[in-house]
Coordinates of C-alpha atoms and ligand atoms in Angstrom, one line a residue:
M1 CA -29.0 5.3 -4.5
K2 CA -29.6 1.9 -3.0
K3 CA -28.0 -1.0 -4.7
L4 CA -30.0 -3.8 -6.1
Y5 CA -28.7 -7.3 -5.7
L6 CA -30.4 -10.0 -7.7
F7 CA -30.0 -13.5 -6.6
L8 CA -30.6 -15.5 -9.7
F9 CA -29.4 -18.8 -11.0
A10 CA -26.9 -18.4 -13.7
S11 CA -25.8 -21.2 -15.9
F12 CA -23.3 -20.7 -18.7
S13 CA -21.3 -23.0 -20.9
S14 CA -18.1 -23.6 -19.0
V15 CA -14.7 -23.0 -20.4
S16 CA -12.4 -25.5 -18.7
V17 CA -14.1 -25.6 -15.4
G18 CA -17.6 -24.4 -14.4
Q19 CA -18.5 -21.1 -12.8
A20 CA -21.2 -20.1 -10.5
Q21 CA -21.7 -16.4 -11.1
Q22 CA -21.6 -13.6 -13.5
P23 CA -19.7 -10.4 -13.2
V24 CA -21.1 -7.1 -12.0
R25 CA -23.2 -5.5 -14.7
E26 CA -24.6 -2.1 -15.2
S27 CA -28.3 -2.1 -16.0
Q28 CA -30.7 0.8 -15.9
G29 CA -28.4 2.7 -13.7
F30 CA -28.2 -0.1 -11.1
Y31 CA -25.3 -2.4 -10.7
Q32 CA -26.4 -5.9 -10.3
F33 CA -24.4 -8.8 -9.0
L34 CA -25.8 -12.1 -10.0
T35 CA -25.1 -15.0 -7.7
E36 CA -26.9 -18.1 -6.7
D37 CA -25.4 -17.9 -3.2
P38 CA -26.9 -15.7 -0.5
N39 CA -23.8 -16.2 1.6
Q40 CA -21.7 -14.4 -0.9
K41 CA -21.8 -10.6 -1.1
P42 CA -19.6 -8.8 -3.5
F43 CA -19.0 -5.6 -1.6
Y44 CA -17.8 -4.6 1.9
S45 CA -20.3 -1.8 1.8
D46 CA -22.5 0.0 -0.7
R47 CA -20.6 3.3 -0.5
Q48 CA -20.8 5.4 -3.6
G49 CA -17.9 7.0 -5.4
V50 CA -17.3 10.7 -5.4
I51 CA -17.6 12.4 -8.8
A52 CA -16.0 15.7 -9.7
N53 CA -14.8 17.5 -12.8
N54 CA -11.7 19.5 -11.9
G55 CA -9.7 17.5 -9.4
M56 CA -9.8 14.7 -6.9
V57 CA -7.9 13.7 -3.8
A58 CA -8.4 10.3 -2.2
S59 CA -6.7 9.7 1.1
A60 CA -7.0 8.0 4.5
H61 CA -8.3 11.0 6.3
P62 CA -10.9 13.7 5.5
D63 CA -8.7 16.5 6.8
A64 CA -5.9 15.4 4.5
S65 CA -8.1 15.1 1.5
Q66 CA -9.5 18.6 2.3
V67 CA -5.9 20.0 2.4
G68 CA -5.2 18.5 -1.0
V69 CA -8.4 19.8 -2.6
D70 CA -7.7 23.3 -1.1
I71 CA -4.2 23.3 -2.7
L72 CA -5.7 22.2 -6.1
K73 CA -8.3 25.0 -5.9
K74 CA -5.5 27.5 -5.2
G75 CA -3.9 26.6 -8.5
G76 CA -1.5 24.0 -7.2
N77 CA -0.9 20.9 -9.4
A78 CA -1.2 17.3 -8.4
V79 CA 2.4 17.2 -7.0
D80 CA 1.8 20.3 -4.9
A81 CA -1.4 18.7 -3.5
A82 CA 0.4 15.4 -2.9
V83 CA 3.2 17.2 -0.9
A84 CA 0.6 19.0 1.2
V85 CA -1.3 15.7 1.8
Q86 CA 1.8 13.8 2.8
F87 CA 2.6 16.4 5.5
A88 CA -1.1 16.7 6.6
L89 CA -1.2 12.9 6.9
A90 CA 1.8 13.0 9.2
V91 CA -0.3 15.1 11.6
V92 CA -3.8 13.7 11.2
H93 CA -3.0 10.0 10.6
P94 CA 0.1 9.4 12.8
S95 CA -0.2 5.6 12.6
A96 CA 1.0 5.6 9.0
G97 CA 1.3 9.2 7.7
N98 CA 4.7 10.3 8.5
I99 CA 7.9 12.4 8.4
G100 CA 9.8 9.6 10.2
G101 CA 9.2 7.0 7.4
G102 CA 9.4 6.7 3.7
G103 CA 7.5 5.7 0.6
F104 CA 7.2 5.8 -3.2
M105 CA 5.6 8.2 -5.7
V106 CA 4.4 7.5 -9.2
F107 CA 3.7 10.6 -11.2
R108 CA 2.2 10.9 -14.7
D109 CA 2.2 14.4 -16.1
A110 CA -0.6 15.8 -18.3
S111 CA 1.6 15.1 -21.4
G112 CA 1.8 11.4 -20.6
K113 CA 5.4 11.4 -19.3
S114 CA 5.9 9.4 -16.1
Y115 CA 8.3 9.4 -13.3
T116 CA 8.8 7.4 -10.1
L117 CA 10.5 8.6 -6.9
D118 CA 11.9 6.2 -4.3
F119 CA 12.0 7.8 -0.9
R120 CA 12.3 4.6 0.9
E121 CA 14.2 4.5 4.2
M122 CA 17.9 3.4 4.1
A123 CA 19.7 1.2 6.5
P124 CA 22.0 3.2 8.8
R125 CA 25.8 3.1 8.2
R126 CA 26.3 1.1 11.3
S127 CA 23.8 -1.6 10.4
H128 CA 24.9 -5.1 9.4
K129 CA 23.3 -8.2 8.1
D130 CA 23.1 -10.1 11.4
M131 CA 22.1 -7.2 13.6
Y132 CA 18.8 -8.8 14.7
L133 CA 20.3 -12.2 15.5
D134 CA 21.6 -13.5 18.9
K135 CA 24.9 -15.2 19.4
Q136 CA 23.4 -18.5 18.2
G137 CA 22.2 -16.8 15.0
N138 CA 18.5 -16.8 15.9
P139 CA 16.4 -13.7 15.4
V140 CA 15.7 -11.8 18.7
P141 CA 12.0 -11.4 18.9
G142 CA 10.8 -7.8 18.5
L143 CA 14.3 -6.3 17.8
S144 CA 13.5 -5.4 14.2
T145 CA 10.0 -4.2 15.0
L146 CA 9.9 -2.4 18.3
G147 CA 12.1 0.3 19.6
H148 CA 15.0 2.4 18.3
L149 CA 17.0 -0.3 16.5
A150 CA 14.1 -1.0 14.2
S151 CA 14.3 2.3 12.3
G152 CA 15.8 3.0 8.9
V153 CA 16.9 6.5 8.0
P154 CA 13.6 8.3 7.1
G155 CA 13.0 9.4 3.5
S156 CA 9.7 11.2 3.4
V157 CA 10.9 14.8 3.8
D158 CA 13.6 14.4 1.2
G159 CA 11.2 12.8 -1.1
M160 CA 8.7 15.6 -0.8
A161 CA 11.4 18.2 -1.3
A162 CA 12.7 16.4 -4.4
A163 CA 9.2 16.1 -5.9
H164 CA 8.4 19.7 -5.2
A165 CA 11.7 21.0 -6.6
R166 CA 11.2 19.2 -9.9
F167 CA 7.4 19.5 -10.4
G168 CA 5.9 21.8 -7.8
K169 CA 4.2 25.1 -8.8
L170 CA 3.1 26.7 -5.6
P171 CA 5.7 27.9 -3.0
W172 CA 6.9 25.1 -0.6
R173 CA 5.9 27.1 2.5
D174 CA 2.2 27.1 1.3
L175 CA 2.3 23.3 1.1
I176 CA 3.5 22.8 4.7
Q177 CA 1.3 25.5 6.3
P178 CA -1.9 23.4 6.4
A179 CA -0.1 20.6 8.3
I180 CA 1.3 23.2 10.8
D181 CA -2.2 24.6 11.3
L182 CA -3.6 21.1 11.9
A183 CA -0.9 20.2 14.4
E184 CA -1.3 23.5 16.3
R185 CA -5.1 23.6 16.3
G186 CA -5.4 19.9 17.0
V187 CA -7.0 17.0 15.3
V188 CA -10.3 15.5 16.6
Q189 CA -9.8 11.8 17.0
T190 CA -12.1 9.4 15.3
E191 CA -13.1 6.2 17.0
R192 CA -10.6 4.3 15.0
E193 CA -7.7 6.7 15.8
A194 CA -8.5 6.7 19.5
R195 CA -8.5 2.9 19.5
G196 CA -5.2 2.8 17.6
L197 CA -3.5 5.0 20.2
N198 CA -5.0 3.1 23.1
N199 CA -3.8 -0.2 21.6
I200 CA -0.2 0.9 21.6
R201 CA -0.1 2.5 25.1
E202 CA 2.1 -0.2 26.6
S203 CA 4.6 -0.4 23.9
M204 CA 4.8 3.4 23.7
Q205 CA 5.5 3.6 27.4
K206 CA 8.2 1.0 27.1
V207 CA 10.2 2.7 24.4
N208 CA 9.4 6.3 25.4
P209 CA 10.2 6.6 29.1
G210 CA 10.0 10.4 28.8
G211 CA 6.4 10.1 27.6
S212 CA 4.8 11.8 24.6
Y213 CA 1.6 13.7 23.7
F214 CA 0.3 10.5 22.1
L215 CA -0.3 9.3 25.7
R216 CA -3.1 11.4 27.3
P217 CA -1.5 13.5 30.1
D218 CA -4.2 12.4 32.6
G219 CA -3.4 8.8 31.9
R220 CA -6.9 8.0 30.6
E221 CA -7.7 6.4 27.3
W222 CA -8.4 8.3 24.2
K223 CA -12.0 8.6 23.1
A224 CA -13.6 9.6 19.8
G225 CA -14.0 13.4 19.9
D226 CA -10.8 14.1 21.9
T227 CA -8.5 16.6 20.3
L228 CA -4.8 15.8 19.8
V229 CA -2.6 18.8 19.6
Q230 CA 1.0 18.3 18.4
E231 CA 3.1 21.3 19.3
D232 CA 6.5 19.7 18.9
L233 CA 5.6 18.4 15.5
A234 CA 4.4 21.9 14.5
R235 CA 7.8 23.3 15.4
V236 CA 9.6 20.6 13.3
L237 CA 7.2 21.3 10.4
R238 CA 8.1 25.0 10.7
L239 CA 11.7 24.2 10.4
I240 CA 11.0 22.1 7.3
Q241 CA 8.9 24.9 6.0
K242 CA 11.7 27.4 6.4
K243 CA 14.7 25.3 5.4
G244 CA 13.3 22.6 3.2
R245 CA 14.9 19.1 3.5
D246 CA 17.7 20.6 5.6
G247 CA 15.2 21.6 8.2
F248 CA 14.9 17.8 8.9
Y249 CA 18.2 16.2 7.9
K250 CA 20.5 18.9 9.4
G251 CA 20.5 21.2 12.4
K252 CA 18.2 20.9 15.4
V253 CA 15.8 18.2 14.2
A254 CA 18.7 16.0 13.0
R255 CA 20.4 16.4 16.4
M256 CA 17.2 15.6 18.2
L257 CA 16.7 12.5 16.2
A258 CA 20.2 11.3 16.6
S259 CA 20.2 11.8 20.3
E260 CA 16.9 10.0 20.6
M261 CA 18.5 7.1 18.8
K262 CA 21.5 7.2 21.0
R263 CA 19.3 7.2 24.1
G264 CA 17.5 4.1 23.0
G265 CA 20.3 2.2 21.4
G266 CA 19.4 3.0 17.8
L267 CA 21.9 3.4 15.0
I268 CA 20.9 6.5 13.1
T269 CA 23.4 9.4 13.4
T270 CA 23.5 12.9 12.1
K271 CA 25.8 11.7 9.4
D272 CA 23.2 9.1 8.2
L273 CA 20.6 11.9 8.1
K274 CA 22.8 14.2 6.2
A275 CA 23.6 11.5 3.7
Y276 CA 20.0 10.4 3.0
Q277 CA 18.9 10.9 -0.6
S278 CA 15.7 10.0 -2.3
K279 CA 16.1 8.7 -5.9
W280 CA 14.3 9.1 -9.2
R281 CA 14.0 5.8 -10.9
E282 CA 12.8 4.6 -14.3
P283 CA 9.1 3.5 -13.9
I284 CA 8.1 0.1 -14.8
I285 CA 5.9 0.6 -17.8
G286 CA 4.1 -2.4 -19.3
T287 CA 1.0 -3.3 -21.2
Y288 CA -1.9 -5.4 -20.0
K289 CA -4.3 -5.9 -22.9
N290 CA -5.0 -2.3 -24.1
Y291 CA -4.0 -0.7 -20.9
K292 CA -0.6 0.8 -20.1
V293 CA 0.5 0.2 -16.6
I294 CA 2.9 2.7 -15.0
T295 CA 4.2 1.4 -11.7
M296 CA 6.9 1.4 -9.1
P297 CA 10.2 -0.4 -9.8
P298 CA 12.5 -1.9 -7.1
T299 CA 13.1 -1.0 -4.2
S300 CA 9.5 -1.9 -4.2
S301 CA 8.6 -5.4 -5.3
G302 CA 5.1 -4.1 -6.0
G303 CA 5.4 -3.0 -9.6
V304 CA 7.3 -6.1 -10.8
A305 CA 4.8 -8.3 -9.0
L306 CA 1.8 -6.5 -10.3
M307 CA 3.0 -6.7 -13.9
Q308 CA 3.7 -10.4 -13.5
L309 CA 0.3 -11.0 -11.9
L310 CA -1.6 -9.1 -14.6
R311 CA 0.3 -10.8 -17.4
L312 CA -0.1 -14.2 -15.9
V313 CA -3.9 -14.0 -16.0
E314 CA -4.0 -12.2 -19.4
P315 CA -4.4 -15.4 -21.4
Y316 CA -7.4 -16.5 -19.3
P317 CA -11.0 -15.4 -20.0
I318 CA -11.7 -14.2 -16.4
T319 CA -14.4 -11.8 -17.5
R320 CA -16.4 -14.7 -18.9
W321 CA -15.6 -16.9 -15.9
G322 CA -16.9 -14.1 -13.6
W323 CA -15.8 -12.2 -10.6
N324 CA -14.4 -14.5 -7.8
A325 CA -15.7 -17.5 -9.7
D326 CA -13.7 -20.7 -9.0
S327 CA -11.6 -20.6 -12.2
T328 CA -10.9 -16.9 -11.9
T329 CA -9.8 -17.3 -8.3
Q330 CA -7.7 -20.4 -9.1
V331 CA -5.6 -18.7 -11.8
M332 CA -5.2 -15.6 -9.7
I333 CA -4.1 -17.7 -6.7
E334 CA -1.7 -19.7 -8.8
A335 CA -0.3 -16.5 -10.3
E336 CA 0.2 -15.1 -6.8
R337 CA 2.0 -18.2 -5.6
R338 CA 4.5 -18.0 -8.4
V339 CA 5.0 -14.2 -8.1
Y340 CA 5.6 -14.1 -4.4
A341 CA 8.2 -17.0 -4.8
D342 CA 10.0 -14.8 -7.3
R343 CA 9.8 -11.9 -5.0
A344 CA 11.6 -13.7 -2.2
K345 CA 14.3 -15.0 -4.5
F346 CA 15.1 -12.1 -6.9
L347 CA 14.0 -8.8 -5.4
G348 CA 16.0 -6.3 -3.4
D349 CA 17.5 -2.8 -3.7
P350 CA 18.7 -2.4 -7.3
D351 CA 21.5 -0.2 -6.1
F352 CA 22.9 -3.3 -4.4
V353 CA 21.7 -6.3 -6.2
D354 CA 20.9 -7.0 -9.8
V355 CA 17.2 -7.4 -10.2
P356 CA 16.2 -9.1 -13.5
V357 CA 13.1 -6.9 -13.9
D358 CA 12.7 -7.2 -17.7
K359 CA 13.1 -10.9 -17.6
L360 CA 10.6 -11.3 -14.7
I361 CA 7.9 -9.4 -16.4
S362 CA 8.5 -10.9 -19.9
Y363 CA 5.7 -13.0 -21.5
E364 CA 8.3 -15.7 -22.3
Y365 CA 9.3 -16.1 -18.7
L366 CA 5.8 -16.0 -17.4
R367 CA 4.7 -18.7 -19.9
E368 CA 7.4 -20.8 -18.4
R369 CA 6.0 -20.2 -14.9
W370 CA 2.6 -21.6 -15.9
K371 CA 4.0 -25.0 -16.9
S372 CA 3.6 -26.5 -13.5
F373 CA -0.1 -25.4 -13.3
S374 CA -3.1 -27.7 -13.7
F375 CA -6.7 -26.9 -13.1
A376 CA -7.2 -30.3 -11.5
Q377 CA -5.1 -29.6 -8.4
A378 CA -3.5 -26.8 -6.5
T379 CA 0.2 -26.5 -7.1
D380 CA 2.2 -27.3 -4.0
S381 CA 4.1 -24.1 -2.8
R382 CA 7.0 -26.3 -1.7
E383 CA 7.5 -27.3 -5.3
V384 CA 7.5 -23.7 -6.4
S385 CA 10.3 -23.0 -4.0
G386 CA 11.2 -23.6 -0.3
G387 CA 10.3 -21.4 2.7
A388 CA 8.6 -21.0 6.1
I389 CA 5.3 -20.1 7.6
A390 CA 4.2 -17.0 9.6
G391 CA 1.2 -14.9 10.6
Y392 CA 0.1 -11.3 10.2
E393 CA 0.4 -8.3 12.5
S394 CA -1.5 -5.1 12.9
L395 CA -1.2 -3.1 9.7
E396 CA -0.7 0.5 8.8
T397 CA 0.6 2.2 5.8
T398 CA -1.2 4.7 3.8
H399 CA -1.9 5.5 0.1
F400 CA -3.3 8.5 -1.5
S401 CA -4.1 9.5 -5.1
V402 CA -4.4 12.9 -6.6
V403 CA -5.6 14.1 -10.0
D404 CA -5.6 17.8 -10.9
K405 CA -7.6 19.8 -13.5
D406 CA -5.0 19.1 -16.2
Q407 CA -5.0 15.4 -15.3
N408 CA -1.5 15.3 -13.9
A409 CA -1.7 12.3 -11.6
V410 CA 0.1 11.3 -8.4
A411 CA 0.0 8.0 -6.6
I412 CA 1.9 7.9 -3.3
T413 CA 2.1 5.0 -0.8
T414 CA 4.0 5.9 2.4
T415 CA 4.5 4.2 5.6
L416 CA 6.2 3.7 9.0
N417 CA 5.8 0.0 8.3
G418 CA 3.8 -1.4 11.3
G419 CA 1.1 0.8 12.9
Y420 CA 2.9 3.8 14.5
G421 CA 6.2 2.3 13.3
S422 CA 8.8 1.5 16.0
R423 CA 6.5 3.3 18.5
V424 CA 9.5 5.6 19.3
V425 CA 8.5 9.2 19.4
V426 CA 11.5 11.5 18.9
Q427 CA 11.8 13.5 22.1
G428 CA 11.2 17.2 21.3
G429 CA 10.2 16.3 17.7
G430 CA 6.9 14.7 18.5
F431 CA 6.9 12.3 15.6
F432 CA 6.9 8.5 15.3
M433 CA 9.9 6.7 13.8
N434 CA 9.5 3.8 11.4
N435 CA 10.3 0.1 12.0
E436 CA 11.0 -0.4 8.4
M437 CA 14.2 -2.4 9.0
D438 CA 11.9 -5.4 9.5
D439 CA 11.2 -5.3 5.8
F440 CA 14.8 -6.5 5.2
S441 CA 15.3 -10.3 5.3
I442 CA 16.8 -10.4 8.8
K443 CA 17.9 -14.0 8.2
P444 CA 17.4 -16.1 5.0
G445 CA 14.1 -17.9 5.2
V446 CA 12.9 -16.1 8.4
P447 CA 9.6 -14.4 7.7
N448 CA 9.0 -10.7 8.4
M449 CA 5.9 -9.3 10.2
F450 CA 3.9 -10.0 7.0
G451 CA 5.1 -13.5 6.7
L452 CA 7.3 -12.6 3.7
I453 CA 10.6 -14.3 3.4
G454 CA 13.7 -13.3 1.5
N455 CA 17.3 -14.1 1.1
K456 CA 20.6 -12.4 0.1
A457 CA 19.0 -10.0 -2.4
N458 CA 17.2 -8.4 0.6
A459 CA 19.8 -8.8 3.3
I460 CA 20.8 -5.8 5.4
E461 CA 23.7 -3.7 4.2
P462 CA 24.6 -0.1 5.2
G463 CA 22.9 2.4 2.9
K464 CA 20.7 -0.2 1.3
R465 CA 16.9 0.2 1.1
M466 CA 14.7 -2.6 2.4
L467 CA 12.4 -4.3 -0.1
S468 CA 8.8 -3.1 -0.1
S469 CA 5.4 -4.3 -1.4
M470 CA 4.0 -0.9 -1.9
T471 CA 2.4 -0.6 -5.3
P472 CA 1.4 3.0 -6.2
T473 CA 0.2 2.6 -9.8
I474 CA -1.3 4.6 -12.7
L475 CA -3.1 3.1 -15.7
E476 CA -3.5 4.6 -19.1
K477 CA -6.1 3.7 -21.7
D478 CA -5.9 4.9 -25.3
G479 CA -3.0 7.2 -24.4
K480 CA -5.0 8.9 -21.7
L481 CA -5.0 8.9 -17.9
Y482 CA -7.4 6.1 -16.8
M483 CA -6.8 5.1 -13.2
V484 CA -4.7 5.9 -10.1
V485 CA -4.5 3.1 -7.5
G486 CA -2.8 2.0 -4.3
T487 CA -3.3 0.8 -0.8
P488 CA -1.6 -0.2 2.5
G489 CA -1.7 -3.8 3.7
G490 CA 1.9 -5.1 3.8
S491 CA 2.1 -8.2 1.7
T492 CA -1.5 -7.9 0.7
I493 CA -0.9 -4.5 -1.0
I494 CA 0.1 -6.2 -4.3
T495 CA -2.9 -8.5 -4.5
A496 CA -5.4 -5.8 -3.4
V497 CA -4.1 -3.5 -6.1
Y498 CA -4.2 -6.4 -8.6
Q499 CA -7.9 -7.2 -7.8
T500 CA -9.0 -3.6 -7.8
I501 CA -7.6 -3.1 -11.3
L502 CA -9.2 -6.3 -12.6
N503 CA -12.5 -5.4 -10.9
V504 CA -12.6 -2.4 -13.1
V505 CA -11.1 -3.5 -16.3
E506 CA -12.4 -7.1 -16.4
H507 CA -15.5 -7.1 -14.3
G508 CA -17.0 -3.7 -15.2
M509 CA -17.1 -2.2 -11.7
T510 CA -17.0 1.5 -10.9
M511 CA -13.9 2.7 -9.0
Q512 CA -15.8 2.7 -5.7
Q513 CA -17.2 -0.8 -6.3
A514 CA -13.8 -2.1 -7.1
V515 CA -12.6 -0.7 -3.8
N516 CA -15.7 -2.0 -1.9
A517 CA -15.4 -5.4 -3.5
L518 CA -14.3 -8.2 -1.1
K519 CA -10.8 -9.4 -1.5
F520 CA -8.6 -12.5 -1.1
H521 CA -4.9 -13.1 -0.8
H522 CA -2.2 -15.7 -1.4
Q523 CA 1.5 -15.1 -1.0
W524 CA 3.2 -18.4 -1.8
L525 CA 4.0 -19.0 1.8
P526 CA 2.2 -19.7 4.0
D527 CA 0.4 -21.9 1.4
K528 CA -3.1 -20.7 2.1
T529 CA -5.6 -18.3 0.6
T530 CA -7.1 -15.8 3.1
F531 CA -10.3 -14.0 2.2
E532 CA -12.7 -11.5 3.5
Q533 CA -16.0 -12.9 4.7
G534 CA -18.4 -13.2 1.8
A535 CA -15.8 -12.9 -0.9
F536 CA -16.5 -16.4 -2.2
A537 CA -19.7 -18.4 -2.8
D538 CA -20.0 -21.6 -0.8
N539 CA -19.8 -23.5 -4.0
T540 CA -16.6 -21.8 -5.1
I541 CA -15.1 -22.6 -1.7
R542 CA -16.0 -26.2 -2.1
K543 CA -14.7 -26.5 -5.6
L544 CA -11.4 -24.9 -4.6
Q545 CA -11.0 -27.1 -1.5
N546 CA -11.7 -30.2 -3.7
R547 CA -8.7 -29.1 -5.8
G548 CA -6.4 -28.9 -2.8
Y549 CA -6.6 -25.2 -1.9
T550 CA -6.5 -24.2 1.8
L551 CA -8.9 -21.3 2.3
E552 CA -9.0 -19.3 5.5
M553 CA -11.6 -16.6 6.2
Q554 CA -9.9 -13.6 7.7
R555 CA -11.1 -11.5 10.5
N556 CA -9.3 -8.4 9.4
S557 CA -10.2 -6.7 6.2
I558 CA -7.9 -6.5 3.2
G559 CA -6.8 -3.1 1.9
R560 CA -7.6 0.5 2.5
M561 CA -7.6 1.7 -1.1
D562 CA -7.7 5.3 -2.3
C563 CA -8.2 5.4 -6.0
I564 CA -9.3 7.6 -8.8
L565 CA -10.9 6.6 -12.2
V566 CA -11.3 8.9 -15.2
R567 CA -14.8 8.2 -16.5
P568 CA -15.7 8.1 -20.2
D569 CA -17.0 11.7 -20.1
G570 CA -13.7 12.9 -18.5
S571 CA -15.1 13.4 -15.0
L572 CA -13.3 11.8 -12.1
E573 CA -14.5 9.1 -9.7
G574 CA -12.8 9.0 -6.3
G575 CA -13.0 5.6 -4.6
S576 CA -11.9 5.5 -1.0
D577 CA -12.1 2.5 1.2
P578 CA -15.1 2.1 3.6
R579 CA -12.8 -0.2 5.6
G580 CA -11.1 2.9 7.1
D581 CA -11.7 6.6 7.6
N582 CA -10.7 7.1 4.0
V583 CA -12.4 9.9 2.0
S584 CA -12.3 11.1 -1.6
M585 CA -12.9 14.8 -2.1
G586 CA -13.2 16.6 -5.4
Y587 CA -14.2 19.9 -6.9
Ligands
DON601 O1 6.9 -1.5 2.4 C1 6.2 -2.4 2.7 O2 5.9 -3.3 2.0 C2 5.6 -2.5 4.1 N1 6.5 -1.7 5.0 C3 4.3 -1.9 4.1 C4 3.6 -2.0 5.4 C5 2.2 -1.9 5.4 O3 1.5 -1.8 4.4 C6 1.5 -1.9 6.7 N2 0.1 -1.7 6.5 N3 -0.9 -1.8 6.3

């Protein structure tokens, strides 16, 4: 159904500063967004959500979503489907789906118990804190992002095996088979995928002198409609299918991976692989108004940051102020500034550093953090804490959400870090290795590829996991499953998840609208707010600029969300991002 946008003048009594618009409202089956500014558009597109009653899979690729739904239909639960989707994504979405990377899973079972699994990569045993610095102590450009030295010990296969061993219902082999079929039969490339592979040709050639099937054998560029067959990957998947995690971390694949590392000067050895272990961790569970938020604890910073962000805006009437109105935006930016400063200072692998999680998300601490805020003027990031400035790079991670017929729910965000990771393809194995080591703070105050800075808490140490921003999250309302959310986007993951949640719970959007809605981002340093074109009314931009905010329209979009909402009648709405090839499928 076509959306109806009404451009009306809205005038309301202001709270402490004025506002220009009203939230999205449902009226006679149409959602109307009331704004006085034709330059503002609330949504990236008018894509509609997918509705189903029995189960839903929202992922970055139609073939992967299909695999997940097939598993659900066969009687698999949400964890079974998630495992199958993770392996399918490794085949159909090689820029981010992976077996050579890592990630995080949040799982809420039908009875309401929740669990989180950390399958983040670990620093190899031979790594050390200054490994990316030259003799003068300066970072060597590219060393932590391109090539063999950039990789941490992968965690995805161990994570999936651990999730399946604890909660899976269907046999392991059935969950790997669809990925094997896709790798053998070949995947038809979308325009976006073809472009992605063409864009990394040079760097792939540089770090893979032996070539790989990600480069077309005839040397030509990939086009939409071409088929990518991955026989080596199929063989690796067969070993994983037969031997479980040992099929990857021991034996032939482990030896292949270690010799690839040796050839290119990487650090990962067979010993590192054998020693890798994913880890169940206590979820962060907190309330925001009458919602229960279940999210990822460190080694991701995402859950802590999300809880802080939600609780920082909780005292403010943002529903009344309106979606992306100046006051709403201002308190959200100021919350983000403070939270990313905390991230840089306090967060790291809890197995190595003490992270004061409870304190950071406590109302008392957060009240304290607001003391330096005034509506009259933007807070200066330098006064919140010190740091440096950097830009963005090409982004790729992937998130998927699954809900089964019993309303078990899984949120997984998984990544190679940058698009196609380190660009290293394991010879004979046919899969990309991550460049996750760049998520460590390679030198105090030096920004990573997302412009995030850190210090000792996130310094490299053997066996340590690098800090992440991934924020797979599940919300409960009145004791029942309510929402499953997550996205890629590096440092913008946290703020995109934050906005998507608020879009639904405060601004009355559907799941798909909350995903479609245009987004903005602030991360303390650099001290600027980036936004998708159209996200703000001209008037809002002017007001914020007058209060000292630097606003920068971004060419790239923010987020590739894959989310599921439980509707009041118990049906499910899948919301997948029109900014990518993402698709929700239900049954
Ligand atoms: O763990 C992290 O925070 C990053 N490695 C995520 C990278 C990412 O989201 C890239 N893509 N969009």
